[in-house]
Amino acid sequence: MKRLHVVAACIAAMLMMPGFRPSGFVPEQLNPAIVLSAENDGMNAFAERYVKLVLAMGQHDTDYVDAFYGPPEWRKEAETAKRALTAIDADAAALLKLLAASPPQKGADELTMLRHQYLTKQVEALRARVVMLQGKKLTFDEEAKALYDAVPPTHTEAEFQKTLAQLEKRLPGDGPLIDRYDAFRKRFVIPKDKLDPVFRAAIDGCRQRTIRHVDLPDTESFVVEYVTGKSWSGYNWYQGNYRSIIQVNTDLPIYIDRAVDLACHEGYPGHHVYNVLLEKALVRDRGWVEFSVYPLFSPQSLIAEGTANFGIEVAFPLRERVAFERDVLFPKAGLDPKLASEYYEVFALTDRLSYAGNEAARQYLNGQIDKNTAAAWLERYALYTKPRAEQRVRFIEQYRSYVINYNLGKDMVAAYINRRAGDDRDKRWAEFEKLLSSPRLPSGLTHQ
Ligand SMILES: [Zn+2]
């Protein structure tokens, strides 16, 4: 999950832009050295098979295909064929054998090596999802490893208690802490009629900071829509052709921190930029068709959510963020700017409780606690209000161990970027952009 309580996943519509044909498939735009390589031809054939497998999975699992902007006839084929799970699995197993028998040549460049590892892990994760759809129960940790290529840490209640004790001191008074926290936060709700101008200002702030460091195609853009009745709070539906639709769920009150969070996470430099850079660098420049599809339950999601969450800090280091909130967003939302730093002090504390959400998910999905206990656990240790805890449990039911991608993903990406760039701001952006433009796997974040 992201930051406080709201969950932003990133599905994408399965729409093609009318008349759109990815220029990655236009030979004159490809690097001739790459096109002519026999090895690349072999990988391209494997990649096409993988995309078709992902599309075939979409017939069994409506959440599976998060984005697809490759040849539209491939989707039609998948719809018509409606291949059985056993056939998909057999084909995936055969593809893995072929991949294992065709390792990259010695001296291949880093991206070529990463491409081979990425495709292998993505197909392995697809097979794990087949097994789940066939009814096999994996534990939370087994599922996280199989789908997201990462092992989630466990945290004890005592660890969360320490943070809760600090919050007790920070928000003194009578009654349960959750009520005091809720009363504190109520002063920071964005009024409904101010939502759109506040989000627009936040998006502008995130975009300005991003384009100073990252080269984006001139035609990139997205639209924002306000929706209700979802288990998530925000969503990026990548359409291809450098365009996204970003949806914001207004079922529950939206607090002021969500404006920058959502604008960065879903937009700049988060999901929108990630998808744009993959399309530009890999699909179009290299003709790597596998990146025109995005299976939600796969290692790619840990990188997507981890970079989207860490991107908030890349764009807005804390001090700059508080200044931006105080000077721009608080006034636009009609909130008292003098309260901005106080709000973010408390926010920093509650952010440490995000892993409590993973523990609730682990226990619930492992069958150790029921739905109501999971919601109560979220209220107690993650300070979710009741309606938000209930929304979160619905998210856990729908997306399961996907929850680790937000906080563990962010921490893994943060460690990777910090190791390579330290505090140097330009270097951080450069490494971040490189990560967004390459097929690096979650396990590859910790090894290098
Ligand atoms: Zn997301």
XYZ file of C-alpha atoms and ligand atoms in Angstrom:
449
model
C 0.000 0.000 0.000
C 1.025 3.450 -0.472
C 1.722 5.976 2.206
C -1.188 6.242 4.607
C -4.300 4.303 3.958
C -5.163 4.467 0.429
C -4.212 2.032 -2.135
C -3.243 2.941 -5.588
C -2.902 0.072 -7.939
C -2.217 0.476 -11.569
C -4.357 -1.344 -13.939
C -4.684 -0.087 -17.409
C -7.546 -0.162 -19.800
C -7.348 -2.778 -22.453
C -8.050 -0.190 -25.078
C -6.122 0.602 -28.160
C -5.987 4.175 -29.285
C -8.033 4.318 -32.518
C -5.764 3.717 -35.434
C -2.742 3.440 -33.213
C 0.033 1.189 -34.335
C 3.062 1.086 -32.059
C 5.945 2.472 -34.028
C 8.132 -0.093 -32.311
C 6.985 -2.362 -35.084
C 8.089 -0.025 -37.836
C 11.473 -1.357 -38.973
C 13.055 1.945 -39.985
C 12.687 3.215 -36.419
C 14.631 0.331 -34.955
C 18.319 0.195 -34.351
C 19.572 -1.824 -37.385
C 22.270 -3.564 -35.341
C 19.584 -4.906 -33.028
C 17.150 -5.822 -35.777
C 19.737 -7.782 -37.697
C 20.924 -9.815 -34.746
C 19.777 -13.443 -34.917
C 19.739 -13.553 -31.130
C 17.365 -10.620 -31.051
C 15.100 -12.341 -33.595
C 14.958 -15.386 -31.328
C 14.128 -13.292 -28.286
C 11.496 -11.376 -30.234
C 9.780 -14.660 -31.088
C 9.821 -15.667 -27.401
C 8.537 -12.220 -26.486
C 5.582 -12.517 -28.854
C 4.719 -15.900 -27.378
C 4.859 -14.395 -23.879
C 2.551 -11.512 -24.812
C 0.048 -13.993 -26.241
C 0.221 -16.058 -23.056
C -0.492 -12.972 -20.951
C -3.457 -12.098 -23.174
C -4.718 -15.685 -22.910
C -4.547 -15.376 -19.100
C -6.684 -12.253 -19.349
C -9.554 -14.498 -20.474
C -9.481 -16.251 -17.087
C -8.595 -13.354 -14.801
C -10.086 -9.914 -15.474
C -7.480 -8.131 -13.325
C -4.512 -9.802 -15.026
C -3.866 -7.669 -18.115
C -3.125 -4.261 -16.695
C -2.152 -2.665 -20.001
C -1.789 -3.767 -23.598
C -1.049 -1.599 -26.596
C 0.536 -4.102 -28.974
C -1.110 -5.466 -32.143
C -4.886 -5.459 -31.502
C -5.375 -8.676 -33.478
C -3.425 -10.535 -30.774
C -6.093 -9.630 -28.258
C -8.827 -10.724 -30.636
C -7.034 -14.042 -31.139
C -6.898 -14.564 -27.374
C -10.602 -13.775 -27.029
C -11.541 -16.170 -29.799
C -9.234 -19.020 -28.751
C -10.009 -18.763 -25.008
C -7.264 -21.245 -24.280
C -7.634 -23.510 -21.266
C -5.374 -22.915 -18.255
C -3.696 -26.300 -18.762
C -2.803 -25.384 -22.348
C -1.485 -21.980 -21.244
C 0.643 -23.641 -18.591
C 2.066 -26.229 -20.987
C 2.970 -23.495 -23.465
C 4.559 -21.403 -20.692
C 6.623 -24.424 -19.567
C 7.789 -24.970 -23.136
C 8.710 -21.291 -23.454
C 10.773 -21.479 -20.264
C 12.695 -24.426 -21.700
C 13.436 -22.487 -24.858
C 14.580 -19.477 -22.847
C 16.856 -21.645 -20.707
C 18.355 -23.150 -23.855
C 19.019 -19.705 -25.370
C 20.966 -17.648 -22.829
C 22.332 -14.269 -23.947
C 25.670 -14.443 -25.748
C 28.830 -13.734 -23.804
C 29.545 -10.020 -23.766
C 25.912 -9.094 -24.440
C 24.995 -5.616 -23.198
C 23.316 -5.169 -19.834
C 19.846 -4.525 -21.237
C 19.997 -7.720 -23.315
C 20.948 -9.704 -20.188
C 18.175 -8.052 -18.199
C 15.706 -8.763 -20.987
C 16.368 -12.502 -20.824
C 16.123 -12.654 -17.011
C 12.994 -10.515 -17.039
C 11.176 -12.646 -19.586
C 12.070 -15.816 -17.686
C 10.793 -14.496 -14.346
C 7.650 -13.026 -15.878
C 6.783 -16.408 -17.424
C 7.507 -18.188 -14.127
C 5.178 -15.768 -12.350
C 2.518 -16.396 -14.992
C 2.733 -20.124 -14.236
C 2.291 -19.373 -10.518
C -0.859 -17.393 -11.295
C -2.161 -20.320 -13.385
C -1.704 -22.596 -10.376
C -3.578 -20.113 -8.178
C -6.439 -19.846 -10.672
C -6.607 -23.634 -10.692
C -7.352 -23.452 -6.985
C -4.019 -24.164 -5.327
C -3.577 -22.225 -2.075
C -0.167 -20.641 -1.584
C 0.832 -18.995 1.663
C 1.186 -15.212 1.617
C 4.987 -15.473 1.503
C 5.019 -18.216 -1.153
C 2.659 -16.196 -3.308
C 4.671 -12.978 -2.912
C 7.873 -14.757 -3.911
C 6.288 -16.555 -6.867
C 4.459 -13.512 -8.254
C 6.671 -10.586 -7.266
C 10.181 -12.043 -6.967
C 10.568 -10.732 -3.407
C 10.357 -12.054 0.128
C 8.259 -9.795 2.367
C 9.695 -9.156 5.838
C 7.615 -9.842 8.948
C 7.024 -7.224 11.620
C 5.825 -7.786 15.158
C 3.027 -5.975 16.917
C 5.640 -4.659 19.375
C 7.320 -2.737 16.541
C 4.068 -1.007 15.624
C 3.380 -0.348 19.306
C 6.541 1.748 19.500
C 5.300 4.060 16.767
C 1.826 4.124 18.288
C 3.369 5.181 21.616
C 5.079 8.098 19.859
C 1.784 9.063 18.285
C 0.093 8.877 21.700
C 2.506 11.576 22.861
C 2.160 13.599 19.684
C -1.657 13.571 19.821
C -2.449 13.772 23.553
C -5.987 13.658 24.949
C -8.723 11.323 26.106
C -10.244 8.446 24.193
C -8.699 5.934 21.822
C -5.732 7.052 19.694
C -7.574 6.248 16.461
C -10.285 8.791 17.385
C -7.732 11.462 18.238
C -5.849 10.760 15.023
C -9.087 10.892 13.051
C -10.048 14.209 14.684
C -6.581 15.594 13.863
C -6.802 14.518 10.242
C -10.325 15.850 9.724
C -8.842 19.327 9.610
C -6.901 18.314 6.499
C -9.609 16.981 4.238
C -9.716 18.566 0.780
C -13.261 19.937 0.296
C -14.958 18.175 -2.636
C -15.339 21.338 -4.685
C -11.604 22.022 -4.342
C -10.425 18.524 -5.318
C -9.850 19.214 -8.977
C -7.928 22.518 -8.643
C -5.805 21.025 -5.845
C -4.976 17.922 -7.916
C -4.195 20.031 -10.954
C -1.766 22.160 -8.946
C -0.153 19.013 -7.504
C 0.197 17.443 -10.950
C 1.744 20.634 -12.249
C 4.246 20.672 -9.352
C 5.186 17.018 -9.927
C 5.471 17.471 -13.680
C 7.653 20.580 -13.445
C 10.069 18.790 -11.141
C 10.142 15.691 -13.316
C 10.722 17.328 -16.708
C 13.689 19.234 -15.321
C 15.454 15.865 -15.094
C 13.698 13.414 -17.400
C 13.278 13.750 -21.168
C 9.673 12.935 -22.001
C 8.104 12.716 -25.476
C 6.295 15.944 -26.434
C 2.991 14.140 -26.906
C 2.765 12.521 -23.458
C -0.367 13.389 -21.515
C -3.058 12.006 -19.256
C -6.602 12.784 -18.221
C -7.933 12.660 -14.666
C -11.345 11.173 -13.869
C -13.180 11.044 -10.531
C -14.891 7.706 -9.809
C -16.632 5.839 -6.963
C -17.200 2.272 -5.814
C -13.611 0.964 -6.046
C -11.370 -0.911 -3.608
C -8.430 1.333 -4.542
C -8.011 5.081 -4.175
C -6.268 5.869 -7.430
C -5.426 4.075 -10.657
C -3.348 4.608 -13.759
C -4.743 3.000 -16.884
C -1.986 3.239 -19.467
C -3.340 3.471 -22.985
C -0.167 3.352 -25.070
C 0.933 6.152 -27.380
C 2.262 7.966 -24.277
C -1.201 8.487 -22.803
C -2.796 7.470 -19.497
C -6.179 7.752 -17.857
C -5.807 8.415 -14.130
C -8.801 7.712 -11.934
C -9.278 9.057 -8.421
C -11.747 7.292 -6.128
C -13.825 9.756 -4.112
C -15.716 7.201 -1.950
C -13.918 8.378 1.205
C -12.615 11.788 2.313
C -9.368 12.714 0.560
C -6.689 14.227 2.782
C -4.306 16.881 1.570
C -1.267 14.554 1.452
C -2.989 12.519 -1.237
C -2.698 15.312 -3.789
C 1.091 15.150 -4.155
C 1.106 11.400 -3.461
C -1.348 10.669 -6.183
C 0.026 13.183 -8.675
C 3.533 11.744 -8.288
C 2.543 8.081 -7.870
C 0.084 7.834 -10.743
C 1.571 10.600 -12.891
C 5.007 12.230 -12.629
C 7.453 10.549 -12.099
C 5.366 7.457 -11.241
C 3.252 5.106 -13.344
C 2.599 7.433 -16.263
C 6.293 8.234 -16.696
C 7.302 4.591 -16.127
C 4.971 3.388 -18.879
C 5.954 6.205 -21.213
C 9.667 5.465 -20.788
C 9.183 1.710 -21.263
C 7.196 2.363 -24.423
C 9.806 4.802 -25.706
C 13.022 3.010 -24.731
C 12.048 -0.631 -25.114
C 8.938 -1.018 -27.292
C 9.631 1.686 -29.857
C 13.425 2.142 -29.848
C 14.269 -1.550 -29.516
C 11.141 -3.264 -30.797
C 10.782 -5.358 -27.611
C 7.121 -6.231 -27.835
C 6.924 -7.870 -24.391
C 6.794 -4.410 -22.817
C 3.591 -3.534 -24.655
C 1.776 -5.773 -22.197
C 1.733 -5.481 -18.434
C 0.512 -8.451 -16.378
C -0.566 -7.103 -13.003
C 0.364 -10.165 -10.937
C 4.025 -10.277 -11.914
C 7.449 -9.009 -10.776
C 6.963 -5.928 -12.933
C 4.399 -4.693 -10.404
C 6.917 -4.465 -7.581
C 9.081 -2.241 -9.755
C 6.038 -0.237 -10.903
C 4.630 0.400 -7.416
C 8.044 0.731 -5.775
C 9.217 3.386 -8.234
C 5.847 5.164 -8.124
C 6.077 5.466 -4.336
C 9.766 6.276 -4.156
C 9.243 8.778 -6.983
C 7.291 10.963 -4.550
C 10.489 11.492 -2.541
C 12.632 11.874 -5.643
C 10.407 14.692 -6.878
C 9.705 16.163 -3.451
C 12.346 15.740 -0.741
C 10.492 16.327 2.550
C 11.502 19.938 3.175
C 10.552 20.988 -0.352
C 7.335 19.114 -0.101
C 6.266 20.856 3.094
C 7.082 24.247 1.520
C 5.075 23.386 -1.611
C 2.129 22.175 0.456
C 2.231 25.297 2.650
C 2.628 27.796 -0.185
C 0.559 26.205 -2.948
C -1.723 23.347 -2.001
C -2.971 24.304 1.478
C -4.179 27.734 0.271
C -5.807 26.148 -2.812
C -7.639 23.667 -0.568
C -8.701 26.430 1.843
C -6.593 24.898 4.647
C -4.483 26.880 7.109
C -0.917 26.942 5.677
C 0.526 27.329 9.188
C -0.516 23.739 9.899
C 1.464 22.176 7.042
C 4.601 21.243 8.974
C 2.578 19.856 11.895
C 0.602 17.686 9.508
C 3.727 16.242 7.917
C 5.338 15.506 11.290
C 2.404 13.270 12.153
C 2.336 11.910 8.610
C 5.980 10.775 8.945
C 5.036 8.765 12.043
C 1.933 7.107 10.611
C 3.861 6.238 7.459
C 5.915 3.839 9.591
C 2.750 1.861 10.228
C 2.342 0.908 6.567
C 3.822 -2.549 7.108
C 0.996 -3.270 9.569
C -1.183 -3.556 6.475
C 1.026 -6.376 5.170
C 0.733 -8.245 8.472
C -3.055 -7.985 8.372
C -2.994 -9.284 4.793
C -0.615 -12.124 5.653
C -2.724 -13.351 8.574
C -6.001 -12.969 6.711
C -4.842 -14.653 3.496
C -3.163 -17.448 5.467
C -6.524 -18.119 7.115
C -5.317 -17.229 10.629
C -7.856 -14.432 11.093
C -11.219 -13.630 9.538
C -12.307 -10.538 7.632
C -13.587 -8.624 10.671
C -10.445 -9.346 12.671
C -8.322 -8.184 9.745
C -10.265 -4.898 9.648
C -9.932 -4.510 13.432
C -6.195 -5.189 13.147
C -5.876 -2.425 10.557
C -7.757 -0.024 12.810
C -5.560 -0.838 15.769
C -2.085 -1.055 14.242
C -2.337 0.946 11.019
C -4.779 3.572 12.397
C -7.314 3.055 9.610
C -10.800 4.371 10.307
C -13.453 1.661 10.072
C -14.655 2.478 6.529
C -11.080 2.708 5.309
C -10.152 -0.579 6.993
C -13.130 -2.225 5.300
C -12.092 -0.788 1.936
C -8.586 -2.084 2.539
C -9.809 -5.598 3.327
C -11.698 -5.555 0.019
C -8.449 -4.570 -1.682
C -6.624 -7.442 0.041
C -9.303 -9.879 -1.113
C -9.024 -8.673 -4.698
C -5.276 -8.169 -5.045
C -3.910 -10.391 -2.240
C -0.116 -10.260 -1.731
C 0.068 -7.361 -4.222
C 0.073 -5.193 -1.070
C 3.818 -5.778 -0.619
C 4.603 -3.942 -3.839
C 3.825 -0.556 -2.284
C 5.955 -0.502 0.842
C 8.488 -3.280 0.255
C 8.754 -2.156 -3.362
C 9.411 1.407 -2.272
C 12.036 0.348 0.278
C 13.816 -1.884 -2.239
C 13.870 0.846 -4.880
C 15.025 3.404 -2.272
C 17.912 1.175 -1.170
C 18.905 0.557 -4.793
C 18.901 4.255 -5.741
C 20.591 5.340 -2.504
C 23.343 2.793 -3.011
C 24.044 4.012 -6.515
C 23.481 7.749 -6.167
C 23.722 8.737 -2.484
C 22.438 12.251 -1.853
C 23.447 13.686 -5.217
C 20.183 14.950 -6.611
C 21.052 14.840 -10.314
C 22.497 11.368 -9.924
C 19.357 10.202 -8.110
C 17.194 11.373 -10.971
C 19.558 9.795 -13.516
C 19.502 6.415 -11.752
C 15.762 6.655 -11.251
C 15.167 7.346 -14.943
C 17.460 4.474 -15.889
C 15.524 2.126 -13.646
C 12.214 3.280 -15.173
C 13.533 2.621 -18.669
C 14.942 -0.866 -18.106
C 13.597 -4.374 -17.421
C 15.238 -4.788 -14.017
C 13.695 -7.383 -11.711
C 12.997 -7.035 -7.974
C 15.713 -9.592 -7.135
C 18.052 -7.559 -9.359
C 17.544 -4.525 -7.110
C 19.169 -6.250 -4.176
C 22.020 -7.947 -6.006
C 23.505 -4.929 -7.725
Zn 0.260 2.269 -8.185
